[in-house]
PDB file of C-alpha atoms in Angstrom:
ATOM      1  CA  ILE A 258     -10.717  26.990  18.679  1.00 50.00           C
ATOM      2  CA  ASN A 259     -14.180  26.021  17.330  1.00 55.00           C
ATOM      3  CA  PHE A 260     -15.685  24.804  20.040  1.00 51.00           C
ATOM      4  CA  GLY A 261     -18.635  23.612  17.318  1.00 53.00           C
ATOM      5  CA  LEU A 262     -16.449  21.120  16.066  1.00 55.00           C
ATOM      6  CA  LEU A 263     -14.931  19.608  18.880  1.00 62.00           C
ATOM      7  CA  GLN A 264     -18.004  17.477  21.126  1.00 80.00           C
ATOM      8  CA  TYR A 265     -18.471  16.115  17.168  1.00 86.00           C
ATOM      9  CA  ASP A 266     -13.982  14.760  16.547  1.00 87.00           C
ATOM     10  CA  LEU A 267     -13.295  12.781  20.305  1.00 86.00           C
ATOM     11  CA  SER A 268     -15.129  10.078  19.060  1.00 89.00           C
ATOM     12  CA  ALA A 269     -14.699   7.602  16.020  1.00 90.00           C
ATOM     13  CA  SER A 270     -19.212   6.443  17.327  1.00 90.00           C
ATOM     14  CA  GLN A 271     -20.307   9.504  16.723  1.00 91.00           C
ATOM     15  CA  PHE A 272     -21.366  11.349  13.625  1.00 93.00           C
ATOM     16  CA  SER A 273     -20.763  15.186  12.931  1.00 92.00           C
ATOM     17  CA  PRO A 274     -24.497  16.800  11.738  1.00 92.00           C
ATOM     18  CA  ASP A 275     -22.939  17.197   9.128  1.00 92.00           C
ATOM     19  CA  GLY A 276     -23.410  13.369   8.249  1.00 93.00           C
ATOM     20  CA  ARG A 277     -19.026  13.119   8.733  1.00 93.00           C
ATOM     21  CA  VAL A 278     -17.066  11.150  11.422  1.00 95.00           C
ATOM     22  CA  PHE A 279     -13.906  13.307  11.791  1.00 94.00           C
ATOM     23  CA  GLN A 280     -12.394  10.364  13.742  1.00 96.00           C
ATOM     24  CA  ILE A 281     -11.608   8.265  10.190  1.00 97.00           C
ATOM     25  CA  ASP A 282     -10.814  11.578   8.086  1.00 96.00           C
ATOM     26  CA  TYR A 283      -8.024  12.025  10.702  1.00 96.00           C
ATOM     27  CA  ALA A 284      -7.261   9.180   9.912  1.00 97.00           C
ATOM     28  CA  SER A 285      -6.965   9.638   6.351  1.00 98.00           C
ATOM     29  CA  LYS A 286      -4.603  12.568   7.482  1.00 97.00           C
ATOM     30  CA  ALA A 287      -2.220  10.447   8.991  1.00 97.00           C
ATOM     31  CA  VAL A 288      -2.205   7.775   6.076  1.00 98.00           C
ATOM     32  CA  GLU A 289      -1.736  11.053   3.557  1.00 97.00           C
ATOM     33  CA  LYS A 290       1.460  12.490   6.134  1.00 95.00           C
ATOM     34  CA  SER A 291       3.299   9.182   5.311  1.00 95.00           C
ATOM     35  CA  GLY A 292       5.151   7.703   2.418  1.00 96.00           C
ATOM     36  CA  THR A 293       4.627   6.648  -0.930  1.00 98.00           C
ATOM     37  CA  VAL A 294       2.578   3.249  -1.590  1.00 98.00           C
ATOM     38  CA  ILE A 295       1.313   1.798  -4.920  1.00 98.00           C
ATOM     39  CA  GLY A 296       0.347  -1.362  -6.780  1.00 98.00           C
ATOM     40  CA  ILE A 297       0.815  -1.973 -10.554  1.00 98.00           C
ATOM     41  CA  ARG A 298      -0.851  -5.303 -12.035  1.00 98.00           C
ATOM     42  CA  GLY A 299       0.628  -6.396 -14.794  1.00 97.00           C
ATOM     43  CA  LYS A 300      -0.659  -9.206 -17.266  1.00 95.00           C
ATOM     44  CA  ASP A 301       0.742 -11.838 -15.099  1.00 95.00           C
ATOM     45  CA  GLY A 302       2.012  -9.967 -11.495  1.00 97.00           C
ATOM     46  CA  VAL A 303       1.270  -7.696  -8.873  1.00 98.00           C
ATOM     47  CA  VAL A 304       4.411  -5.211  -7.644  1.00 98.00           C
ATOM     48  CA  LEU A 305       4.278  -3.320  -4.964  1.00 98.00           C
ATOM     49  CA  ALA A 306       6.621  -0.175  -4.283  1.00 98.00           C
ATOM     50  CA  VAL A 307       7.104   1.939  -1.625  1.00 98.00           C
ATOM     51  CA  GLU A 308       9.066   4.743  -1.101  1.00 97.00           C
ATOM     52  CA  LYS A 309      10.503   4.242   2.818  1.00 96.00           C
ATOM     53  CA  ILE A 310      11.653   7.739   3.905  1.00 94.00           C
ATOM     54  CA  ILE A 311      14.490   7.555   6.025  1.00 93.00           C
ATOM     55  CA  THR A 312      14.161   9.239   9.102  1.00 90.00           C
ATOM     56  CA  SER A 313      17.283   8.635  10.608  1.00 91.00           C
ATOM     57  CA  LYS A 314      20.861   7.564   9.232  1.00 91.00           C
ATOM     58  CA  LEU A 315      21.058   5.485  12.536  1.00 95.00           C
ATOM     59  CA  TYR A 316      19.024   2.785  11.376  1.00 94.00           C
ATOM     60  CA  GLU A 317      19.500  -1.070   9.545  1.00 94.00           C
ATOM     61  CA  LYS A 318      18.885  -1.182   6.721  1.00 91.00           C
ATOM     62  CA  ASP A 319      15.405  -3.189   6.485  1.00 90.00           C
ATOM     63  CA  ALA A 320      13.247  -1.394   9.755  1.00 93.00           C
ATOM     64  CA  ALA A 321      10.138   0.256   9.736  1.00 92.00           C
ATOM     65  CA  GLY A 322       9.308  -2.122   6.537  1.00 95.00           C
ATOM     66  CA  ARG A 323       5.913  -1.345   5.343  1.00 97.00           C
ATOM     67  CA  ILE A 324       5.869  -4.905   2.613  1.00 98.00           C
ATOM     68  CA  PHE A 325       4.833  -7.895   3.960  1.00 98.00           C
ATOM     69  CA  THR A 326       4.105 -11.308   3.242  1.00 98.00           C
ATOM     70  CA  ILE A 327       0.793 -12.390   4.267  1.00 98.00           C
ATOM     71  CA  GLU A 328       0.741 -15.667   2.162  1.00 98.00           C
ATOM     72  CA  LYS A 329       2.407 -17.590   0.467  1.00 97.00           C
ATOM     73  CA  ASN A 330       1.788 -16.310  -3.275  1.00 98.00           C
ATOM     74  CA  ILE A 331      -0.118 -13.042  -0.581  1.00 98.00           C
ATOM     75  CA  GLY A 332       1.635  -8.939  -0.007  1.00 98.00           C
ATOM     76  CA  MET A 333       0.955  -6.366   1.549  1.00 98.00           C
ATOM     77  CA  ALA A 334       1.608  -2.580   1.306  1.00 98.00           C
ATOM     78  CA  VAL A 335       0.527   0.110   4.657  1.00 98.00           C
ATOM     79  CA  ALA A 336       0.905   3.569   4.144  1.00 98.00           C
ATOM     80  CA  GLY A 337       0.076   5.658   7.159  1.00 98.00           C
ATOM     81  CA  LEU A 338       1.223   4.326  11.235  1.00 97.00           C
ATOM     82  CA  VAL A 339       3.606   1.483  11.149  1.00 96.00           C
ATOM     83  CA  ALA A 340       3.250   0.070  14.205  1.00 97.00           C
ATOM     84  CA  ASP A 341      -0.632   0.024  13.189  1.00 98.00           C
ATOM     85  CA  GLY A 342       0.609  -1.342   9.466  1.00 98.00           C
ATOM     86  CA  ASN A 343       2.098  -4.363  11.466  1.00 98.00           C
ATOM     87  CA  TYR A 344      -0.714  -5.380  13.956  1.00 98.00           C
ATOM     88  CA  VAL A 345      -2.972  -5.046  10.221  1.00 98.00           C
ATOM     89  CA  ALA A 346      -0.487  -8.066   9.147  1.00 98.00           C
ATOM     90  CA  ASP A 347      -0.566 -10.037  12.261  1.00 98.00           C
ATOM     91  CA  ILE A 348      -4.409 -10.415  11.785  1.00 98.00           C
ATOM     92  CA  ALA A 349      -4.845 -10.941   8.111  1.00 98.00           C
ATOM     93  CA  ARG A 350      -2.300 -13.747   8.417  1.00 98.00           C
ATOM     94  CA  GLN A 351      -3.666 -15.539  11.404  1.00 98.00           C
ATOM     95  CA  GLU A 352      -7.138 -14.627   8.718  1.00 98.00           C
ATOM     96  CA  ALA A 353      -5.005 -16.393   6.346  1.00 98.00           C
ATOM     97  CA  ALA A 354      -3.672 -19.681   8.628  1.00 98.00           C
ATOM     98  CA  ASN A 355      -7.806 -19.623  10.361  1.00 98.00           C
ATOM     99  CA  PHE A 356      -8.749 -20.498   6.292  1.00 98.00           C
ATOM    100  CA  ARG A 357      -5.124 -22.823   5.863  1.00 98.00           C
ATOM    101  CA  GLN A 358      -6.388 -24.727   7.810  1.00 98.00           C
ATOM    102  CA  GLN A 359     -10.102 -25.606   7.427  1.00 98.00           C
ATOM    103  CA  PHE A 360      -9.999 -25.729   3.731  1.00 98.00           C
ATOM    104  CA  GLU A 361      -5.832 -27.089   2.906  1.00 97.00           C
ATOM    105  CA  HIS A 362      -5.800 -24.524   0.392  1.00 96.00           C
ATOM    106  CA  ALA A 363      -4.247 -20.269   0.029  1.00 97.00           C
ATOM    107  CA  ILE A 364      -7.334 -18.160   0.360  1.00 98.00           C
ATOM    108  CA  PRO A 365      -9.074 -15.817  -1.832  1.00 98.00           C
ATOM    109  CA  LEU A 366      -7.445 -12.433  -2.202  1.00 98.00           C
ATOM    110  CA  LYS A 367     -10.894 -11.084  -2.158  1.00 97.00           C
ATOM    111  CA  HIS A 368     -12.383 -12.982   1.107  1.00 98.00           C
ATOM    112  CA  LEU A 369      -8.965 -12.168   2.699  1.00 98.00           C
ATOM    113  CA  CYS A 370      -9.190  -8.365   2.397  1.00 98.00           C
ATOM    114  CA  GLU A 371     -14.008  -9.008   3.386  1.00 98.00           C
ATOM    115  CA  ARG A 372     -12.199 -10.537   6.253  1.00 98.00           C
ATOM    116  CA  VAL A 373      -9.474  -7.368   7.563  1.00 98.00           C
ATOM    117  CA  ALA A 374     -12.254  -4.768   6.110  1.00 98.00           C
ATOM    118  CA  GLY A 375     -14.371  -5.932   7.935  1.00 98.00           C
ATOM    119  CA  TYR A 376     -12.189  -5.304  10.886  1.00 98.00           C
ATOM    120  CA  VAL A 377     -11.084  -2.163  10.017  1.00 98.00           C
ATOM    121  CA  HIS A 378     -14.141  -1.086   9.592  1.00 98.00           C
ATOM    122  CA  ALA A 379     -15.726  -2.139  13.802  1.00 98.00           C
ATOM    123  CA  TYR A 380     -12.911   0.092  14.520  1.00 97.00           C
ATOM    124  CA  THR A 381     -14.700   3.021  13.300  1.00 97.00           C
ATOM    125  CA  LEU A 382     -18.144   1.713  15.576  1.00 96.00           C
ATOM    126  CA  TYR A 383     -16.493   2.211  19.232  1.00 95.00           C
ATOM    127  CA  SER A 384     -16.240   5.531  21.000  1.00 92.00           C
ATOM    128  CA  ALA A 385     -13.298   3.393  22.856  1.00 94.00           C
ATOM    129  CA  VAL A 386     -11.333   2.230  19.606  1.00 95.00           C
ATOM    130  CA  ARG A 387      -9.451   4.414  17.392  1.00 96.00           C
ATOM    131  CA  PRO A 388      -9.160   3.823  13.246  1.00 97.00           C
ATOM    132  CA  PHE A 389      -6.602   2.886  11.981  1.00 98.00           C
ATOM    133  CA  GLY A 390      -4.269   5.616  10.485  1.00 98.00           C
ATOM    134  CA  LEU A 391      -3.978   3.109   7.621  1.00 97.00           C
ATOM    135  CA  SER A 392      -4.512   2.263   3.880  1.00 98.00           C
ATOM    136  CA  VAL A 393      -3.415  -1.315   3.260  1.00 98.00           C
ATOM    137  CA  ILE A 394      -3.094  -2.507  -0.515  1.00 98.00           C
ATOM    138  CA  PHE A 395      -3.199  -6.364  -0.782  1.00 98.00           C
ATOM    139  CA  ALA A 396      -2.097  -8.319  -3.728  1.00 98.00           C
ATOM    140  CA  SER A 397      -1.483 -12.371  -5.353  1.00 98.00           C
ATOM    141  CA  TRP A 398      -1.129 -13.954  -8.322  1.00 98.00           C
ATOM    142  CA  ASP A 399      -2.638 -17.384  -9.382  1.00 95.00           C
ATOM    143  CA  GLU A 400      -3.241 -20.218 -11.637  1.00 95.00           C
ATOM    144  CA  VAL A 401      -7.023 -19.573 -11.998  1.00 94.00           C
ATOM    145  CA  GLU A 402      -8.052 -16.067 -10.685  1.00 95.00           C
ATOM    146  CA  GLY A 403      -3.946 -14.484 -12.147  1.00 97.00           C
ATOM    147  CA  PRO A 404      -2.892 -10.797 -11.049  1.00 98.00           C
ATOM    148  CA  GLN A 405      -5.479  -9.561  -8.097  1.00 98.00           C
ATOM    149  CA  LEU A 406      -5.221  -6.332  -6.472  1.00 98.00           C
ATOM    150  CA  TYR A 407      -7.478  -4.614  -3.415  1.00 98.00           C
ATOM    151  CA  LYS A 408      -7.042  -1.695  -1.306  1.00 98.00           C
ATOM    152  CA  ILE A 409      -8.459  -1.058   2.338  1.00 98.00           C
ATOM    153  CA  GLU A 410      -9.135   2.993   3.279  1.00 98.00           C
ATOM    154  CA  PRO A 411      -8.805   3.197   7.250  1.00 98.00           C
ATOM    155  CA  SER A 412     -13.439   3.571   7.021  1.00 97.00           C
ATOM    156  CA  GLY A 413     -13.076   0.033   5.851  1.00 98.00           C
ATOM    157  CA  SER A 414     -14.183  -0.502   1.971  1.00 98.00           C
ATOM    158  CA  PHE A 415     -12.468  -2.174   0.095  1.00 98.00           C
ATOM    159  CA  PHE A 416     -12.286  -1.500  -3.884  1.00 98.00           C
ATOM    160  CA  GLY A 417     -10.366  -3.864  -6.841  1.00 98.00           C
ATOM    161  CA  TYR A 418      -7.617  -1.919  -8.524  1.00 98.00           C
ATOM    162  CA  PHE A 419      -5.614  -2.357 -11.846  1.00 97.00           C
ATOM    163  CA  ALA A 420      -3.393   0.363  -9.832  1.00 98.00           C
ATOM    164  CA  CYS A 421      -3.885   2.013  -7.142  1.00 98.00           C
ATOM    165  CA  ALA A 422      -1.559   4.717  -4.620  1.00 98.00           C
ATOM    166  CA  SER A 423      -1.687   5.866  -1.307  1.00 98.00           C
ATOM    167  CA  GLY A 424       0.180   8.798   0.591  1.00 97.00           C
ATOM    168  CA  LYS A 425       1.633  11.985   0.366  1.00 96.00           C
ATOM    169  CA  ALA A 426       2.477  11.950  -3.334  1.00 97.00           C
ATOM    170  CA  LYS A 427      -1.050   9.420  -4.237  1.00 97.00           C
ATOM    171  CA  GLN A 428      -1.696  12.286  -7.263  1.00 97.00           C
ATOM    172  CA  GLN A 429       1.210  12.031  -8.749  1.00 97.00           C
ATOM    173  CA  ALA A 430       1.753   8.599  -9.148  1.00 98.00           C
ATOM    174  CA  LYS A 431      -2.251   8.250  -9.764  1.00 97.00           C
ATOM    175  CA  THR A 432      -2.290  10.610 -12.491  1.00 97.00           C
ATOM    176  CA  GLU A 433       1.771   8.847 -13.739  1.00 97.00           C
ATOM    177  CA  MET A 434      -0.400   5.651 -13.256  1.00 97.00           C
ATOM    178  CA  GLU A 435      -3.394   6.141 -15.832  1.00 97.00           C
ATOM    179  CA  LYS A 436      -1.025   6.318 -18.845  1.00 96.00           C
ATOM    180  CA  LEU A 437       0.462   2.899 -18.085  1.00 96.00           C
ATOM    181  CA  LYS A 438      -1.082  -0.527 -20.034  1.00 93.00           C
ATOM    182  CA  SER A 439      -3.452  -2.521 -18.158  1.00 89.00           C
ATOM    183  CA  ASP A 440      -1.225  -6.347 -19.714  1.00 93.00           C
ATOM    184  CA  MET A 441       1.849  -5.006 -18.808  1.00 96.00           C
ATOM    185  CA  LYS A 442       4.948  -7.960 -18.173  1.00 97.00           C
ATOM    186  CA  THR A 443       6.650  -8.571 -15.100  1.00 97.00           C
ATOM    187  CA  GLU A 444       9.702  -6.360 -16.321  1.00 97.00           C
ATOM    188  CA  ASP A 445       7.751  -3.340 -17.221  1.00 97.00           C
ATOM    189  CA  LEU A 446       6.264  -3.267 -14.523  1.00 97.00           C
ATOM    190  CA  VAL A 447       9.181  -2.863 -12.072  1.00 98.00           C
ATOM    191  CA  LYS A 448      10.274  -0.642 -14.436  1.00 97.00           C
ATOM    192  CA  SER A 449       7.817   1.637 -14.111  1.00 98.00           C
ATOM    193  CA  ALA A 450       6.922   1.024 -10.513  1.00 98.00           C
ATOM    194  CA  GLY A 451      10.344   2.113  -9.655  1.00 98.00           C
ATOM    195  CA  GLU A 452      10.335   5.148 -12.527  1.00 97.00           C
ATOM    196  CA  ILE A 453       6.457   6.280 -10.607  1.00 98.00           C
ATOM    197  CA  ILE A 454       8.253   5.848  -6.669  1.00 97.00           C
ATOM    198  CA  TYR A 455      11.391   7.910  -7.827  1.00 96.00           C
ATOM    199  CA  LYS A 456       9.810  10.701 -10.291  1.00 95.00           C
ATOM    200  CA  VAL A 457       7.343  11.826  -7.229  1.00 96.00           C
ATOM    201  CA  HIS A 458       9.737  11.983  -4.082  1.00 95.00           C
ATOM    202  CA  ASP A 459       9.261  15.687  -3.326  1.00 91.00           C
ATOM    203  CA  GLU A 460      13.701  16.344  -3.166  1.00 86.00           C
ATOM    204  CA  LEU A 461      13.367  18.813  -1.130  1.00 83.00           C
ATOM    205  CA  LYS A 462      10.485  18.181   1.768  1.00 86.00           C
ATOM    206  CA  ASP A 463      12.922  14.163   2.328  1.00 82.00           C
ATOM    207  CA  LYS A 464      16.046  14.266   1.836  1.00 81.00           C
ATOM    208  CA  ASP A 465      16.805  10.394   2.052  1.00 90.00           C
ATOM    209  CA  PHE A 466      14.781   7.598   1.335  1.00 94.00           C
ATOM    210  CA  ARG A 467      14.716   3.180   0.180  1.00 96.00           C
ATOM    211  CA  PHE A 468      13.162   1.934  -2.144  1.00 97.00           C
ATOM    212  CA  GLU A 469      11.671  -1.198  -1.294  1.00 97.00           C
ATOM    213  CA  MET A 470       9.017  -3.662  -3.697  1.00 98.00           C
ATOM    214  CA  GLY A 471       7.062  -6.577  -3.207  1.00 98.00           C
ATOM    215  CA  LEU A 472       6.468  -8.853  -6.587  1.00 98.00           C
ATOM    216  CA  VAL A 473       4.019 -11.977  -6.527  1.00 98.00           C
ATOM    217  CA  GLY A 474       3.845 -13.598 -10.566  1.00 98.00           C
ATOM    218  CA  ARG A 475       4.345 -15.888 -12.170  1.00 97.00           C
ATOM    219  CA  GLU A 476       8.094 -14.948 -12.751  1.00 95.00           C
ATOM    220  CA  THR A 477       8.437 -15.884  -9.012  1.00 97.00           C
ATOM    221  CA  ASN A 478       6.315 -18.666  -9.341  1.00 97.00           C
ATOM    222  CA  GLY A 479       2.878 -17.558  -7.548  1.00 97.00           C
ATOM    223  CA  LEU A 480       5.290 -16.739  -4.572  1.00 98.00           C
ATOM    224  CA  HIS A 481       5.608 -13.215  -3.311  1.00 98.00           C
ATOM    225  CA  ARG A 482       8.905 -11.167  -2.661  1.00 98.00           C
ATOM    226  CA  ILE A 483      10.012  -8.517  -0.883  1.00 98.00           C
ATOM    227  CA  ASN A 484      13.015  -7.084  -2.742  1.00 98.00           C
ATOM    228  CA  PRO A 485      13.804 -10.065  -5.014  1.00 97.00           C
ATOM    229  CA  THR A 486      17.867  -9.386  -5.639  1.00 96.00           C
ATOM    230  CA  GLU A 487      17.950  -8.974  -9.577  1.00 97.00           C
ATOM    231  CA  MET A 488      14.127  -6.941  -9.479  1.00 97.00           C
ATOM    232  CA  THR A 489      14.438  -3.924  -7.141  1.00 97.00           C
ATOM    233  CA  GLU A 490      17.703  -3.639  -9.040  1.00 97.00           C
ATOM    234  CA  LEU A 491      16.191  -2.597 -12.295  1.00 98.00           C
ATOM    235  CA  ALA A 492      13.796  -0.883 -10.971  1.00 98.00           C
ATOM    236  CA  ARG A 493      15.928   1.134  -8.988  1.00 97.00           C
ATOM    237  CA  SER A 494      17.627   2.041 -12.148  1.00 97.00           C
ATOM    238  CA  ALA A 495      14.941   2.283 -14.295  1.00 97.00           C
ATOM    239  CA  GLY A 496      13.648   5.172 -11.110  1.00 96.00           C
ATOM    240  CA  GLU A 497      17.278   6.217 -11.790  1.00 95.00           C
ATOM    241  CA  ALA A 498      17.540   6.916 -15.279  1.00 95.00           C
ATOM    242  CA  ALA A 499      13.799   8.552 -14.926  1.00 92.00           C
ATOM    243  CA  ASN A 500      14.897  11.414 -12.284  1.00 85.00           C
ATOM    244  CA  THR A 501      18.425  12.320 -14.184  1.00 85.00           C
ATOM    245  CA  GLU A 502      16.314  12.770 -17.767  1.00 80.00           C
ATOM    246  CA  ASP A 503      13.545  14.990 -14.984  1.00 73.00           C
ATOM    247  CA  ASP A 504      16.128  17.127 -14.168  1.00 69.00           C
ATOM    248  CA  SER A 505      17.542  17.812 -17.672  1.00 68.00           C
ATOM    249  CA  ASP A 506      14.766  18.067 -18.930  1.00 67.00           C
ATOM    250  CA  ASN A 507      14.257  21.029 -16.551  1.00 64.00           C
ATOM    251  CA  GLU A 508      17.537  22.289 -17.255  1.00 62.00           C
ATOM    252  CA  THR A 509      16.726  22.770 -20.405  1.00 60.00           C
ATOM    253  CA  ARG A 510      13.729  23.978 -20.027  1.00 58.00           C
TER     254      ARG A 510
END
């Protein structure tokens, strides 16, 4: 054990001599162990997709979901600790409900992000609490702003994206997403999400997984839908087809 480090990694409110807060680094490690989560923004919609790793055959199909609806037109996906995700989803819903009560319309996504990111950041400031082991991706669509996609890191910093990823295969997913166009139609968006999640899933380490998705856009009349039947099937088929293609490529080499 390196005792030099130990005194700096016990509290979230203390810096190490090289300017790091170790508890935030450890929270990011919790995110890296999680199943891959991606968000892709298209021409008139945003898709969230999740590689939900199944640790037991006894769970119900929708147990431990990582996608939430926060407001009619806002969806959220989490990578990291599911319990932390449920808690932050609840905070986000409270913020959205407070805004709607006060201003009588849905909260703008950037505003919601600022509120939730501020909350996540507050948990990195005090020794009595621990940071959230979470990376949060928000997606929304409306007639005025169009498609929007944001990601909050465990440190509380957040950015807007065309496409983003978190979790185990974050790097692989990013490489795949960089090949995509930024103005894809909803159908192509959904297919690409399926292909990427199936492609980056590591069958050797995690045998079983369930593909789950959230979709918001013109196609859904501006409502965030979790696992819409037709689109989810489309994504799963595209993913399985891409996987089969990959396998046959490997065999011919």
